[in-house]
Amino acid sequence: MNTIKKYCKAVNAAMLSMVVLCLAGCTKNFDELNTPKNLITVKNINLSTLGQAFADAQYYGHVGDQGGWELMHELHASIYAQVYTTTSSGFNTDQYQAVASWVQSGFNAFYSNPAVMINFVKNYTAENNMPAENAIAQIWEVPIWQRMTDFFGPVMFSEFGNGKTSVEYDSQEDLYRSFFKILDDATAVLKQHTGETPFGNNDLMFGGNVNKWITFANSLRLRLAMRIVYADPTLARQEAEKAVTAGVMTDNTQTANVSTTASSLNYLTRWTYINPFCMSATSESILIGFNDPRLTVFWNEGGGRLGGDKGFHGVRNGLPVVLKTSSLRSGVAGCSFPSKKFLPIADGGANPPIPIITAAEVFFLKAEGALRGWNMGGTAKDLYNEGIRQSLKYWANSPDAEINDYIASTNTPSAVADGIVAQDFHTPPESDITVKYEEGASFERNLEQIITQKWIDLFMSPWECWAERRRTGYPRGYAIIASLDPDIPVTAIIRRMVFPPSEYSNNKVAVEKAVTLLGGPDNTM
């Protein structure tokens, strides 16, 4: 029989985490004798427990567990995106040092929970004639697996959960094509069920609002289309225009946020209390130079929570261990840490929701499409300006006058004050682009403006920031101070993570085949 193990992981009223177990018996009363009392049988699953399983897949699918957040988001994606830099002497991924155990733990966190959960919900709803729930589960598969393929390249997707001892990897090209097909099929189903509220309050993004799920799927299609623009420009344009025609997000009421509670925290709040990461020099240059209203939303002034000189101060990525002093980590030297909003609740933090796709990101995607000559329903300039407007409303609740002044601003990124560490690196401005859209400028200059503003908006989505920086080269950022890998120059941008050691031990044939899909060795470049 199939059983589902329940343990205490609360989301809203409760969070149910499930592990499907296969049990076989040889006696008449085997089920009753051999089923522990804390297990719920699959045949007894109801809409409430199924909804809790979906909530689990939503929350952990984007966040991972507490360790997964730190290992995947903060120790890799956020520093390679140059949103943050590390302040701890033990965190050397910022200097391009590979740590296989960290990647392994993050990989395990995904494949042992959200991948299992969404697979279970998808299969259960298909077997029990629940088309709307099944369509939503399939849509949610896309963003969580998209992040994994952007992290590793080939990943186990179509064969995951096949019960075999060897699980094949899908190429990134096949994955993206399958994502588009999934969105096609799922939105077609949802259009037939707009009067229903699948998963109800257990849907942590939209409360079962089918129309918002359709808009989310279309917006996700636009993101995926732009991600492949250099790999397959024809398909990218086709899918992007299809998304816009079908209807993407137009304002913040449609933004996809995973809700949080005191039991299901925004995971950034679980790490800010020890100040392991602070503002990067790239963040300082861009946000201070632009006089950006989001600066004070994202970062604390001066020495973080513990005081120090006043002002917003970032640190170059790749800082040598000798310069990661206790005073820098404590805040005495003046490094800016995440703002009070992102502190633990006990310290006055707001525990904000987790953005998956914002309306602002959608406008920036459309702006890039228009810049490329695609039919996006507006000019690149107008869509770019609306992206800024939506972002400032979402993050800073800025009044219209402040937004208009910012959009018209000719401010440019500033030089970085390096005096908060023992060595001055003479860091120049990150770029010379303005906030104001530069009509008549080159394609690349306008693209840099669009991506830089998108990068600011994606503060809580470091995986997307890193993916966009790899795709476009923007924001330019800075060379890291020191690389601990002699084969990776300080000017490089890490391209991917290597497959974890367990795959070479437990799934050797499949992972070695996956390496051939990379077009080179299993490394980070």
Coordinates of N, CA, C and O in Angstrom, one line a residue, residues 34 95 116 131 190 193 259 276 472 489:
N34 N 1.1 -3.0 10.3 CA 2.4 -2.5 9.9 C 2.3 -1.0 9.5 O 3.3 -0.5 9.0
Q95 N 34.9 33.4 -3.8 CA 36.2 33.5 -4.5 C 36.3 32.3 -5.5 O 37.4 31.9 -5.8
V116 N 9.5 15.7 -4.9 CA 8.6 14.6 -4.5 C 7.2 15.1 -4.4 O 6.2 14.4 -4.8
P131 N -8.9 17.9 -12.8 CA -8.2 18.6 -13.9 C -7.6 19.9 -13.6 O -6.5 20.3 -14.0
L190 N -7.2 25.0 -17.7 CA -7.7 26.0 -16.8 C -8.7 26.9 -17.4 O -9.6 27.4 -16.7
H193 N -12.1 25.9 -16.5 CA -12.4 25.7 -15.1 C -12.3 27.1 -14.4 O -11.9 27.1 -13.2
S259 N 2.9 33.5 -0.1 CA 2.7 34.1 1.2 C 3.5 33.4 2.3 O 3.9 32.3 2.2
P276 N 25.8 37.1 7.7 CA 26.8 36.4 6.9 C 27.0 37.0 5.5 O 28.0 36.7 4.9
T472 N 23.1 38.0 -20.3 CA 23.3 39.3 -21.0 C 24.7 40.0 -20.6 O 25.1 40.9 -21.4
P489 N 39.5 33.1 -14.0 CA 40.0 34.5 -13.8 C 39.0 35.3 -13.0 O 37.8 35.0 -12.9

